[in-house]
Structures are given as structure tokens and as C-alpha cells.
PDB file of C-alpha atoms in Angstrom:
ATOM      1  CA  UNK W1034     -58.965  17.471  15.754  1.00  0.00           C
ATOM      2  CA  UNK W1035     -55.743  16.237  15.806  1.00  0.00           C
ATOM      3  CA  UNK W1036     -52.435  18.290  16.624  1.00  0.00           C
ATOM      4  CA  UNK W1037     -52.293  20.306  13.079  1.00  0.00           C
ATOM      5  CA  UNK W1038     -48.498  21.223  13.627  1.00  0.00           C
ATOM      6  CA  UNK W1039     -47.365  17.768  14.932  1.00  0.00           C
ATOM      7  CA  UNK W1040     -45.115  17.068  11.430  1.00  0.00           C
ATOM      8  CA  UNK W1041     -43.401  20.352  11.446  1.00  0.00           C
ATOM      9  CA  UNK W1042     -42.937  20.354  15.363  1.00  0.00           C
ATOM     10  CA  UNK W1043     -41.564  16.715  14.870  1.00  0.00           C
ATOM     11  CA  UNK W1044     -39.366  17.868  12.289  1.00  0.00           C
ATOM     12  CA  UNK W1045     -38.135  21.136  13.913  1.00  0.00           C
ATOM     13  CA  UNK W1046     -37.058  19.330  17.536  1.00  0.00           C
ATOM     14  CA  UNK W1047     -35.314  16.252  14.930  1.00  0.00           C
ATOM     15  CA  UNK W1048     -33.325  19.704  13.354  1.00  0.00           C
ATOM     16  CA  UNK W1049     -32.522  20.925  16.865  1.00  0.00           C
ATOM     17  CA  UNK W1050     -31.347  17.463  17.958  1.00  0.00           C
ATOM     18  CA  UNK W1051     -29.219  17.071  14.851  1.00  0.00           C
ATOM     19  CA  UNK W1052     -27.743  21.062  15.570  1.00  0.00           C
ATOM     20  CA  UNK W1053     -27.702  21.162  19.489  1.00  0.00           C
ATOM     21  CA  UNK W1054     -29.417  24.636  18.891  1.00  0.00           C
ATOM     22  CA  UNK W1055     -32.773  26.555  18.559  1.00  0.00           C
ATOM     23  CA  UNK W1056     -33.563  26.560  14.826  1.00  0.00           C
ATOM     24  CA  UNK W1057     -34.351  30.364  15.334  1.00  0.00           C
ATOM     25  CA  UNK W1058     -30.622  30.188  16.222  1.00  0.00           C
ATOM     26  CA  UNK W1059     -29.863  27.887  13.125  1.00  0.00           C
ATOM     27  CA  UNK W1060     -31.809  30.391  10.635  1.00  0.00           C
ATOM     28  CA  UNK W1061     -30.073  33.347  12.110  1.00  0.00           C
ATOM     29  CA  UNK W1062     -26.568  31.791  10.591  1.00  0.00           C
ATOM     30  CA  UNK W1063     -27.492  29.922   7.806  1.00  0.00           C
ATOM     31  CA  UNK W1064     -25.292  29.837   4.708  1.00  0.00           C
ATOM     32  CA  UNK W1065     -27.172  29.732   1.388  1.00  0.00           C
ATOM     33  CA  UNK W1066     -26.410  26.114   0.018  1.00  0.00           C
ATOM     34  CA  UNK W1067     -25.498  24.527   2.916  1.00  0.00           C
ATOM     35  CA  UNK W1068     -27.602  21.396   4.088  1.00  0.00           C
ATOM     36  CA  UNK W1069     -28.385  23.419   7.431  1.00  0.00           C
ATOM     37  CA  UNK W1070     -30.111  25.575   4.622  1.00  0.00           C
ATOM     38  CA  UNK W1071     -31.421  23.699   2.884  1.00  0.00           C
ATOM     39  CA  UNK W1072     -32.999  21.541   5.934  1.00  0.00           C
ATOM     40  CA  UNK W1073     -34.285  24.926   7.270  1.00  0.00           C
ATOM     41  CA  UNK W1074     -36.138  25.919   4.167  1.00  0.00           C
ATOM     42  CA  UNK W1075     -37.713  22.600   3.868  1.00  0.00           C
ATOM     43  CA  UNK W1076     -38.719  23.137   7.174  1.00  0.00           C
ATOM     44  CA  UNK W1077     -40.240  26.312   6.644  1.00  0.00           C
ATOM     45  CA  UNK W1078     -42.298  25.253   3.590  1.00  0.00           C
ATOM     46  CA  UNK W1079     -43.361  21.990   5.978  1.00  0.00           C
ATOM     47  CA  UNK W1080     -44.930  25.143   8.244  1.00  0.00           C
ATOM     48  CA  UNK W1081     -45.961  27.041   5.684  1.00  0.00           C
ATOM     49  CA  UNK W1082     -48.010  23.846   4.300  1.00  0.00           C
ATOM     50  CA  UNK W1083     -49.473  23.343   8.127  1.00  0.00           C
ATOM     51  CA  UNK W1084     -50.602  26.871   8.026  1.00  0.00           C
ATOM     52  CA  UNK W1085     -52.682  26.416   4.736  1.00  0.00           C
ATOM     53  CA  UNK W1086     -54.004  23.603   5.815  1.00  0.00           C
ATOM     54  CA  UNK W1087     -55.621  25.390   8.787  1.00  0.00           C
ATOM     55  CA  UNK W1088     -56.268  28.129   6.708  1.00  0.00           C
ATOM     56  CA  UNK W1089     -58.779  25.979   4.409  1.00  0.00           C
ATOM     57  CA  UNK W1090     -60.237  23.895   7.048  1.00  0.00           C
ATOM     58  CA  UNK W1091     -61.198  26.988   8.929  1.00  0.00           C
ATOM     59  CA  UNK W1092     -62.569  28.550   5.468  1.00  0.00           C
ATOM     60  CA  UNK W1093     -64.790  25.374   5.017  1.00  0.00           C
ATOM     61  CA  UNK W1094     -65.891  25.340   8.093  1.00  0.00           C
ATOM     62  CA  UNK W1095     -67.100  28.777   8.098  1.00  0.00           C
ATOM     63  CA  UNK W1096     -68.718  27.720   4.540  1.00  0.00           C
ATOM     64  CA  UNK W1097     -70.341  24.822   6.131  1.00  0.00           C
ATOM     65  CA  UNK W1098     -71.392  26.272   9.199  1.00  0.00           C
ATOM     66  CA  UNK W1099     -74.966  24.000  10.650  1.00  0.00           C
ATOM     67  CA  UNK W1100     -76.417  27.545  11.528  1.00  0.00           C
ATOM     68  CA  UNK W1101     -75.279  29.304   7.908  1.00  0.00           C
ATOM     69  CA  UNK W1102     -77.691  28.696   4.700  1.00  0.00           C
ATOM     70  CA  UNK W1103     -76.578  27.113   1.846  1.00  0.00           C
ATOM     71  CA  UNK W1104     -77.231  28.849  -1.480  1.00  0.00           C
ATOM     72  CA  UNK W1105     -76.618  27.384  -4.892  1.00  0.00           C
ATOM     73  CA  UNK W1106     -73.584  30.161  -4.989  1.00  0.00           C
ATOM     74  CA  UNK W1107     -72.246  28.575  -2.472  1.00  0.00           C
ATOM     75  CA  UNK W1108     -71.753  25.136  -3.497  1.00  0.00           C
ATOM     76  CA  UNK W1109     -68.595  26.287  -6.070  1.00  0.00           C
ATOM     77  CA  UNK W1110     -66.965  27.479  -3.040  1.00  0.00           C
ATOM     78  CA  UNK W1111     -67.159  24.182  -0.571  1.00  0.00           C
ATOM     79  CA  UNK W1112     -66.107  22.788  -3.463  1.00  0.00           C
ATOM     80  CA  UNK W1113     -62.869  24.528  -4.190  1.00  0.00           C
ATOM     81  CA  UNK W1114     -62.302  24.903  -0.436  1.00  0.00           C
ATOM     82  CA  UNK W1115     -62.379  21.035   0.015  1.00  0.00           C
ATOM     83  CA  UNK W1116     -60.300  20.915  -2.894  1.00  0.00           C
ATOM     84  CA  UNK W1117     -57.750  23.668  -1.309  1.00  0.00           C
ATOM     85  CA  UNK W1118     -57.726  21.507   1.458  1.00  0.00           C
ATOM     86  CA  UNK W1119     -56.916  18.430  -0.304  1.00  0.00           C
ATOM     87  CA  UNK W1120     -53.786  19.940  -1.787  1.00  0.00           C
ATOM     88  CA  UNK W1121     -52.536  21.450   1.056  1.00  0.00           C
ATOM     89  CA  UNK W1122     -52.912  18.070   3.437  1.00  0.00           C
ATOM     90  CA  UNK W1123     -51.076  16.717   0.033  1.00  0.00           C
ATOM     91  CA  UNK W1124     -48.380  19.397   0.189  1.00  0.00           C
ATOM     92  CA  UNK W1125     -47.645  18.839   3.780  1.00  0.00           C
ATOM     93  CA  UNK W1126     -47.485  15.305   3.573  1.00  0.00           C
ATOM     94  CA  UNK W1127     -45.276  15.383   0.645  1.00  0.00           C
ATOM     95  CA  UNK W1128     -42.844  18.023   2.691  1.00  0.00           C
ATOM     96  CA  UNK W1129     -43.160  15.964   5.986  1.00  0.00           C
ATOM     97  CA  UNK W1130     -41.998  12.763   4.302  1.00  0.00           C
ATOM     98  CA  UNK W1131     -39.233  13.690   2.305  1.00  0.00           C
ATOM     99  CA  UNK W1132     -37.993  16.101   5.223  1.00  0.00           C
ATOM    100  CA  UNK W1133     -38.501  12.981   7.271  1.00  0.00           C
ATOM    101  CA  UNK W1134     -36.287  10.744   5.288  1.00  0.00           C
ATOM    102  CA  UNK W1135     -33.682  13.602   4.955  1.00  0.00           C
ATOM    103  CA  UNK W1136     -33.504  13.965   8.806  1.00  0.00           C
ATOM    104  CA  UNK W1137     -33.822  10.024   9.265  1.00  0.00           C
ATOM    105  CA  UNK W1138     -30.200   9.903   7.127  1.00  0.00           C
ATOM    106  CA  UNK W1139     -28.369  12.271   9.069  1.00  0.00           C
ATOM    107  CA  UNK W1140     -26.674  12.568  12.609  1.00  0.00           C
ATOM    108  CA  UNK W1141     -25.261  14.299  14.594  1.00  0.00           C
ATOM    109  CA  UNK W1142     -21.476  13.875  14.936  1.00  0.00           C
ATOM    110  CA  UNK W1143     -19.094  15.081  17.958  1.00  0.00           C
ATOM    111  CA  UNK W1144     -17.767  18.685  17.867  1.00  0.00           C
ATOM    112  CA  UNK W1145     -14.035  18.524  17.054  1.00  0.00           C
ATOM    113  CA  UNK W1146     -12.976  21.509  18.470  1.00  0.00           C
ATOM    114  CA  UNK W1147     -14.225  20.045  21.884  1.00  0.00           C
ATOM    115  CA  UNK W1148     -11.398  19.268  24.745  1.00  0.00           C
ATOM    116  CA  UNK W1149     -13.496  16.285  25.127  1.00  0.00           C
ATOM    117  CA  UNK W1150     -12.944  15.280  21.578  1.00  0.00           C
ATOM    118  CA  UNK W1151      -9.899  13.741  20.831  1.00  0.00           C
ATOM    119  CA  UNK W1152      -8.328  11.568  18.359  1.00  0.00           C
ATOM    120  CA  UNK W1153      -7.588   7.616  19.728  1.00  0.00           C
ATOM    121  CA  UNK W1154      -4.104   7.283  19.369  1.00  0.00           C
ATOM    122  CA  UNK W1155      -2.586   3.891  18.578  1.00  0.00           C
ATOM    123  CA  UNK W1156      -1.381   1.954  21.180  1.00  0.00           C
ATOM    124  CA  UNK W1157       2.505   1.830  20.475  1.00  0.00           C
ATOM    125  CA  UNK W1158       4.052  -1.596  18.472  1.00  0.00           C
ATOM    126  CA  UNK W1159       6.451  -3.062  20.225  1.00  0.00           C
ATOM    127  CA  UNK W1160       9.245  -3.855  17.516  1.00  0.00           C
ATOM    128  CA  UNK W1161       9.206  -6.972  15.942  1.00  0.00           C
ATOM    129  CA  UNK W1162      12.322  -9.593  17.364  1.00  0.00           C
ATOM    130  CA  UNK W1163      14.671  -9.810  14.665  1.00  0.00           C
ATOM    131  CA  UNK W1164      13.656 -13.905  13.022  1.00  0.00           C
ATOM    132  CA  UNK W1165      16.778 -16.234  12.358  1.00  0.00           C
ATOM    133  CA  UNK W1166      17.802 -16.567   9.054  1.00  0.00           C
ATOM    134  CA  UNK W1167      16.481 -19.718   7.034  1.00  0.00           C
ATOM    135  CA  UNK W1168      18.080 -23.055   7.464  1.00  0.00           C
ATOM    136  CA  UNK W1169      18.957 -24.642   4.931  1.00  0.00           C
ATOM    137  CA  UNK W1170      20.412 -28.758   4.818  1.00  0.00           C
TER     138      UNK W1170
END
């Protein structure tokens, strides 16, 4: 089975990159309508929608189990369980590609408060000769 987590891991180290911090770190801060906020609960609703997908998968499984019997009762439930799991891949694609494109927009820019940041300066004009005046015949 392939890596379950491997959008919202992707998505959490692109939010680390783009911070230079933990996103634990991030969350702990966060001001309600700022795009770190916003980022972060995108992120947690990408996690959320990699948790129900394991969720379902694991409740189908145990449905379809080769050494559990099958009863007519039972058929409803695969049945919503595959559909549970439908949505959910759904959700998590849906959250994975627009948190994609939001992270794919951004980046990060150089702290300004930094010694090592500092404005380039303009190298200085020398001033311009004085031209001669017009001829005229």
C-alpha cells in the first residue's frame, strides 16, 4: 500500500520550508486570518482527510476479511464503506491539490530584520559636466 500520509507530509515540509520552522511551532503562533493560518488549517483538514481515508480502508477491510462470512446484512455495509472511502480519497485529493497550488505560489522571502539583510544602495552619480550653450550662426 502506498505511503497514506505522503500529500500531507509533502505539504507540511513545503510549509516548513516556506516558514524556516516546525509547523507545531507555526500553529503555536498563528494569527486568525493570516495566510500562515489559513495554510495551517488547510493543512490540518489535508490530515484530517488522510486519517479518514485509513479509517475506511481499514473498516472495509475488516468487512471483507477472506476468513469472515459474508451475510446478505452485510453487503449495505461494503457498500457504504467503499463509498466512505471514495469520498474521503476525493476529499484528500481535493485538499492536497488546492493546498498544492497555494504552496506552489508562494516563497519564502529574506528576513529583514537580519544583519545579513540589507538594502543595495545606489552606487553614487557622478554630476553631470555642465554642456555648452547652443550655437547658433
Amino acid at each position: 500500500m502506498p505511503d497514506p500520509y505522503a500529500a500531507s507530509r509533502a505539504a507540511g515540509e513545503r510549509i516548513e520550508a516556506l516558514y524556516g520552522r516546525p509547523v507545531a511551532e507555526l500553529a503555536a503562533d498563528a494569527v486568525p486570518g493570516s495566510m500562515r493560518h489559513a495554510l495551517l488549517n488547510s493543512f490540518d483538514a489535508l490530515q484530517c482527510a488522510d486519517r479518514a481515508i485509513i479509517f475506511h480502508a481499514e473498516q472495509l477491510h475488516r468487512l471483507t476479511h477472506p476468513d469472515r462470512a459474508i451475510e446478505s446484512a452485510d453487503v449495505g455495509h461494503i457498500a457504504d464503506a467503499s463509498r466512505r472511502l471514495a469520498h474521503a480519497v476525493s476529499v484528500r485529493d481535493s485538499h492536497a491539490q488546492v493546498l498544492g497550488d497555494v504552496l506552489n505560489s508562494l516563497v519564502r522571502v529574506p528576513d529583514v530584520t537580519s544583519p545579513a539583510f540589507a538594502a543595495p544602495q545606489a552606487p553614487a552619480v557622478a554630476p553631470a559636466a555642465p554642456s555648452e550653450p547652443a550655437r547658433s550662426r
